[in-house]
Coordinates of C-alpha atoms and ligand atoms in Angstrom, one line a residue:
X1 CA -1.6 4.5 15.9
X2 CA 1.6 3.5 14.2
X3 CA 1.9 3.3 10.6
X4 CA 5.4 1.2 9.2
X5 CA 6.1 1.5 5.4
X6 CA 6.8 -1.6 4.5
X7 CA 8.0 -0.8 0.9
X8 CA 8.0 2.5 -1.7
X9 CA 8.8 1.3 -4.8
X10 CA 6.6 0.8 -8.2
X11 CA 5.8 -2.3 -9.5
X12 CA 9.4 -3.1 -10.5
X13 CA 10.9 -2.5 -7.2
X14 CA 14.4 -0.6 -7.0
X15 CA 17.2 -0.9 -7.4
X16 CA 15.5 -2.5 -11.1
X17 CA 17.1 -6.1 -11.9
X18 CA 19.8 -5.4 -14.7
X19 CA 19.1 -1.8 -14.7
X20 CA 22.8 0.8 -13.6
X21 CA 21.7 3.5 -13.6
X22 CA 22.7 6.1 -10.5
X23 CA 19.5 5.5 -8.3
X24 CA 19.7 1.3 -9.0
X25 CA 23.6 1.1 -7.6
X26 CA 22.6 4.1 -4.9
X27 CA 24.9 2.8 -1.8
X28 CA 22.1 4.8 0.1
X29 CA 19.6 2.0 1.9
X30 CA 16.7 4.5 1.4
X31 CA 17.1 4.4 -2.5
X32 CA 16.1 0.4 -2.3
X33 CA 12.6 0.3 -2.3
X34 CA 10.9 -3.3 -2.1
X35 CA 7.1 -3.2 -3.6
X36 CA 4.7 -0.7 -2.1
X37 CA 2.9 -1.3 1.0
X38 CA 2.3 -0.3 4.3
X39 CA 1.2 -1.8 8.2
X40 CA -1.0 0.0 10.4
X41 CA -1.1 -0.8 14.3
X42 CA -4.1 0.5 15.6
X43 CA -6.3 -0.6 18.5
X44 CA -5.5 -3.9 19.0
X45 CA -5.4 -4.6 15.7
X46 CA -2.5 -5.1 13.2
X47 CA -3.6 -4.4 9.2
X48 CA -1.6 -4.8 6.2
X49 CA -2.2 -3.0 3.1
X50 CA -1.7 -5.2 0.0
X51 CA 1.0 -8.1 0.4
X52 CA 3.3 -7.7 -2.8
X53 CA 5.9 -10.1 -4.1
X54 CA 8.2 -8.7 -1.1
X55 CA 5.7 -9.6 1.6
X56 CA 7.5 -12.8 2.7
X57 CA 10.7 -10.5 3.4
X58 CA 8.8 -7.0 4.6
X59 CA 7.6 -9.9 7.3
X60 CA 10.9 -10.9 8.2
X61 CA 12.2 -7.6 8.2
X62 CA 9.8 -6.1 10.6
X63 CA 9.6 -9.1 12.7
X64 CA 6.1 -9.7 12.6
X65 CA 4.5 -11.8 14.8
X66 CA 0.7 -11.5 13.7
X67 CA -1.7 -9.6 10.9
X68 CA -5.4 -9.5 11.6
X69 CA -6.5 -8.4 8.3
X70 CA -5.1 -7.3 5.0
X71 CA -6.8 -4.9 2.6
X72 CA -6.3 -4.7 -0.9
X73 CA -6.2 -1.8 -3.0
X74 CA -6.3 -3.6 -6.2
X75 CA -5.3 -7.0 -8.2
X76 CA -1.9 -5.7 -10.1
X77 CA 0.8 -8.4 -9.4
X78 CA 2.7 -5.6 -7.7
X79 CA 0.2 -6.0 -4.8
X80 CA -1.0 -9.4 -4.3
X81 CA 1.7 -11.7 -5.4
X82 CA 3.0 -12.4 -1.9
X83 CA -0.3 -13.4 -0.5
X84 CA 0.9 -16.9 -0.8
X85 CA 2.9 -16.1 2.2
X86 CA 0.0 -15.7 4.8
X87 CA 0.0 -19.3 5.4
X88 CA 2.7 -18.9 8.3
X89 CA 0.1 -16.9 9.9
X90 CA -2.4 -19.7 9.5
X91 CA -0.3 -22.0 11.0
X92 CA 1.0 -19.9 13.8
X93 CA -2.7 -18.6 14.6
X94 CA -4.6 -21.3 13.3
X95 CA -6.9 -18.8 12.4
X96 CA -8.2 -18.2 8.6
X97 CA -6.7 -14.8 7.5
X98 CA -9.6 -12.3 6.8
X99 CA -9.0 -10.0 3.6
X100 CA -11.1 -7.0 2.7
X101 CA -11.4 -5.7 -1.3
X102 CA -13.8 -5.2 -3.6
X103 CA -15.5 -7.5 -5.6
X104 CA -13.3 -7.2 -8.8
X105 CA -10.3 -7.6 -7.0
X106 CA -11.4 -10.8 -5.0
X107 CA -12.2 -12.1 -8.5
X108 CA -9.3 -11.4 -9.8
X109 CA -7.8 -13.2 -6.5
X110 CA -9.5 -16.7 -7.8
X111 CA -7.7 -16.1 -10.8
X112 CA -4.5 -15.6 -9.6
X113 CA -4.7 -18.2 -6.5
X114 CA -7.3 -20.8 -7.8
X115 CA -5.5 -23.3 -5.8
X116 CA -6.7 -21.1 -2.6
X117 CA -10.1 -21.0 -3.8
X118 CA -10.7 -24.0 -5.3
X119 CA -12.8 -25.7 -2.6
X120 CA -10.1 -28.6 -2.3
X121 CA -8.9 -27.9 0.7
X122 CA -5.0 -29.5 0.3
X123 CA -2.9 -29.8 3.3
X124 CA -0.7 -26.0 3.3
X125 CA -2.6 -24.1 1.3
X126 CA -3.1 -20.6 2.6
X127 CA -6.7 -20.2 4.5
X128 CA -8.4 -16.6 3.4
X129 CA -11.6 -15.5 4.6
X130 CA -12.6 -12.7 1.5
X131 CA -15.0 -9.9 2.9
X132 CA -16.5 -8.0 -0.3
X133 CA -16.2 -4.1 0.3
X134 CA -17.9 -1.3 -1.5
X135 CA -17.3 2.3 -1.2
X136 CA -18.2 2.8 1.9
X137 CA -16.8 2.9 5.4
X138 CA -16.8 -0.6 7.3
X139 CA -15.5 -1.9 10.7
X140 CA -12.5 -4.5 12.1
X141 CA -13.5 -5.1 15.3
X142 CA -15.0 -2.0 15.6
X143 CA -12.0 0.0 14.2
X144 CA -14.1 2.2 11.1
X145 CA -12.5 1.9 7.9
X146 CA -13.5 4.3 5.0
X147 CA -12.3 3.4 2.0
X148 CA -11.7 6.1 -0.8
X149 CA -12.2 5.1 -4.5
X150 CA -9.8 6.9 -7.1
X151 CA -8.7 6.1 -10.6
X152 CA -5.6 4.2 -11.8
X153 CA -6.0 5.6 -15.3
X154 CA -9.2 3.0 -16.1
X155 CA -9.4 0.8 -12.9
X156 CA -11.1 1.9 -10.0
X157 CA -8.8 1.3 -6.6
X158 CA -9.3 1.8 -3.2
X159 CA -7.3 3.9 -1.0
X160 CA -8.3 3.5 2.9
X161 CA -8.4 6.4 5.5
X162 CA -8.1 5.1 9.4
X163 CA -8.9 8.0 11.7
X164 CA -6.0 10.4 10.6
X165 CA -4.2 8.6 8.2
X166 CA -4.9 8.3 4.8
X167 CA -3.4 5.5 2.3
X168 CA -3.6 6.1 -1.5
X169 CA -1.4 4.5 -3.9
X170 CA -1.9 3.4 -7.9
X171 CA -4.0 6.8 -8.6
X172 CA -3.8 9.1 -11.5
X173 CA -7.1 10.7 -10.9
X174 CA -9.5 11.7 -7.9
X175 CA -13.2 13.1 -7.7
X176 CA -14.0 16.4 -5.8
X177 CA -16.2 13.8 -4.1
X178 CA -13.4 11.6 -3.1
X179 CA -10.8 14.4 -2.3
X180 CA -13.4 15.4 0.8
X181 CA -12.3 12.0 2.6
X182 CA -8.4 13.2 2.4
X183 CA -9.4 16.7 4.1
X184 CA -7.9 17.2 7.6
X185 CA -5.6 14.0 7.6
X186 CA -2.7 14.3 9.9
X187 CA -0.9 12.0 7.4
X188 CA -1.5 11.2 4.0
X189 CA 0.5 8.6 2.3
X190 CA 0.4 9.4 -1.7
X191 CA 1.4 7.6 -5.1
X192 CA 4.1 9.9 -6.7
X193 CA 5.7 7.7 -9.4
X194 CA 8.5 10.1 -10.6
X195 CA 8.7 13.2 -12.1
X196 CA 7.5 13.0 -15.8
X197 CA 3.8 12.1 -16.0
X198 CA 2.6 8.4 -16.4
X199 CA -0.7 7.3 -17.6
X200 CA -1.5 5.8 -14.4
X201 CA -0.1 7.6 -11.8
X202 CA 0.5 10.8 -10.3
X203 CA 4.1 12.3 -11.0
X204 CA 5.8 14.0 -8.4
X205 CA 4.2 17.4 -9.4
X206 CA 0.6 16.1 -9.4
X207 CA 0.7 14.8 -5.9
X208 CA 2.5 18.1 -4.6
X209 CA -1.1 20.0 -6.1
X210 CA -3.0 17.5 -4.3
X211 CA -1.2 18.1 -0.8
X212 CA -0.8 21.4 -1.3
X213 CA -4.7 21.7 -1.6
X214 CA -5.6 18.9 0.8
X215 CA -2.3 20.6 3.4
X216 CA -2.5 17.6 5.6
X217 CA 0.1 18.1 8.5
X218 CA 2.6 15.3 7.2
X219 CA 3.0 13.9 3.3
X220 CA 5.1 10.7 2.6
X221 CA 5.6 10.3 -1.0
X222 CA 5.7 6.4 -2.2
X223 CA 5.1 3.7 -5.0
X224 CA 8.7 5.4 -6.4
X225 CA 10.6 4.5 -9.3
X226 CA 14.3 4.7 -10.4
X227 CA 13.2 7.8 -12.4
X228 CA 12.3 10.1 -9.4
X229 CA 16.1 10.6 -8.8
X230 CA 18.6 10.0 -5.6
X231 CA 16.4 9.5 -2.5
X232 CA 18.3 12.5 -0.6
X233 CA 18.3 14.8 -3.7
X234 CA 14.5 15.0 -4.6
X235 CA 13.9 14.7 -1.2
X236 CA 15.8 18.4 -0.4
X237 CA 13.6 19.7 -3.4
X238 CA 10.5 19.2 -1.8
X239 CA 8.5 21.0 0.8
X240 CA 8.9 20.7 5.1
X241 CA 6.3 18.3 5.3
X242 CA 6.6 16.4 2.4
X243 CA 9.1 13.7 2.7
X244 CA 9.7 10.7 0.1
X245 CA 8.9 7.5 2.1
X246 CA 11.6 4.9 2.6
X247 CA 11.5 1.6 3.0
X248 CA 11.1 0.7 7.2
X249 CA 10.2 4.0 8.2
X250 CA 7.9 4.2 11.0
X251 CA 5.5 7.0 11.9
X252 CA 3.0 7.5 15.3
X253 CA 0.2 9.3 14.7
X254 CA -1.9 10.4 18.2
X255 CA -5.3 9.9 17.7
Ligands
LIG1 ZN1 1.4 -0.7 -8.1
LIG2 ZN1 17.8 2.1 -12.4
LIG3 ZN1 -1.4 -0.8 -10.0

């Protein structure tokens, strides 16, 4: 299985248009984060979590050539405004592109693309194929999916755990019932927003508890904002196995 980080940075994306401070004119690439989200290779499939406003370019980027499914985790802009974008794969594929979320995010989806979902079926549009999930684990092609639901401070969101690796961004709070799913993960990729609290997120010291109870073998550290500091800096504060994720970083997992 190979995981590529497509993008690590909040909702704003870094560096922050207009904004100078040291982290926003960083000459470092890994201090340029486009707009969380992350690509899973596994079996023969090829899954995208979320498909922000950098989507188009994270495609370019990476060179992709084909995406089987995408998951959401939630509706905020931050993850779904690119999904415009898809339509290359319809064309190249000519195939409908199957998405997986929950009910409140797929209706928030009509809002935000009503021209998708309108039943008019104008020549370009993209072509999405919405499969309602719940909490509970489903299949692609028979590769199990569980999903694990967490709190954004009031919005339930779904984090996804593929054999080994877990995914969970946008969460401020977790159940003991939820936290089981994370147990024995050989990677866990976690929200860390930066290093004051936040409403809706965990800061850099809530998501060091987590892992530090959860001890999967590898931590990457994302949805990151100019406040968390230089890229190399915070990233020599923080444990062996805890890394802050960067932007095109690539991980293989054995399964
Ligand atoms: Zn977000
Ligand atoms: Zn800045
Ligand atoms: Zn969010």
């Amino acid at each position: 299985m190979k995981i590529t980080i497509l993008g690590t940075g909040t909702s704003q994306g870094v560096p922050v248009i207009a904004c100078d401070c040291m982290v926003c004119l960083s000459s470092n690439p890994k201090d340029n984060r486009l707009r969380s989200s992350v690509m899973i290779e596994v079996d023969d499939l090829n899954l995208v979590i979320d498909t922000g406003p950098d989507f188009r370019q994270q495609m370019l980027r990476e060179k992709v050539d084909k995406v089987d499914s995408i998951l959401f985790t939630h509706h905020h802009k931050d993850h779904v405004a690119g999904m415009d974008d898809i339509r290359a794969f319809n064309h190249k594929w000519k195939a409908d592109m199957p998405i997986y979320c929950t009910k409140q995010t797929s209706e928030a989806l009509k809002l935000e693309f009503p021209y998708i979902f309108s039943g008019f079926n104008y020549p370009g549009i993209p072509k999405v194929g919405i499969n309602v999930i719940e909490n509970k684990p489903f299949n692609i092609q028979g590769t199990i999916i569980k999903p694990i639901e967490v709190l954004h401070y009031k919005l339930p969101v779904l984090g996804f755990r593929i054999k080994n690796f877990v995914y969970l961004t946008d969460v401020s709070e977790i159940s003991e019932k939820e936290k089981e799913k994370l147990k024995g993960a050989d990677l866990i990729i976690l929200d860390a927003l930066r290093k004051k609290a936040h409403i809706s997120h965990f800061n850099l010291e809530q998501a060091l508890a987590l892992l530090d109870e959860l001890k999967p073998k590898q931590a990457l550290l994302t949805h990151i904002s100019h406040f968390m500091g230089l890229h190399d800096k915070v990233n020599n504060e923080l444990p062996k196995h805890i890394n802050l994720a960067y932007d095109g970083q690539s991980v293989t997992l054995n399964e």
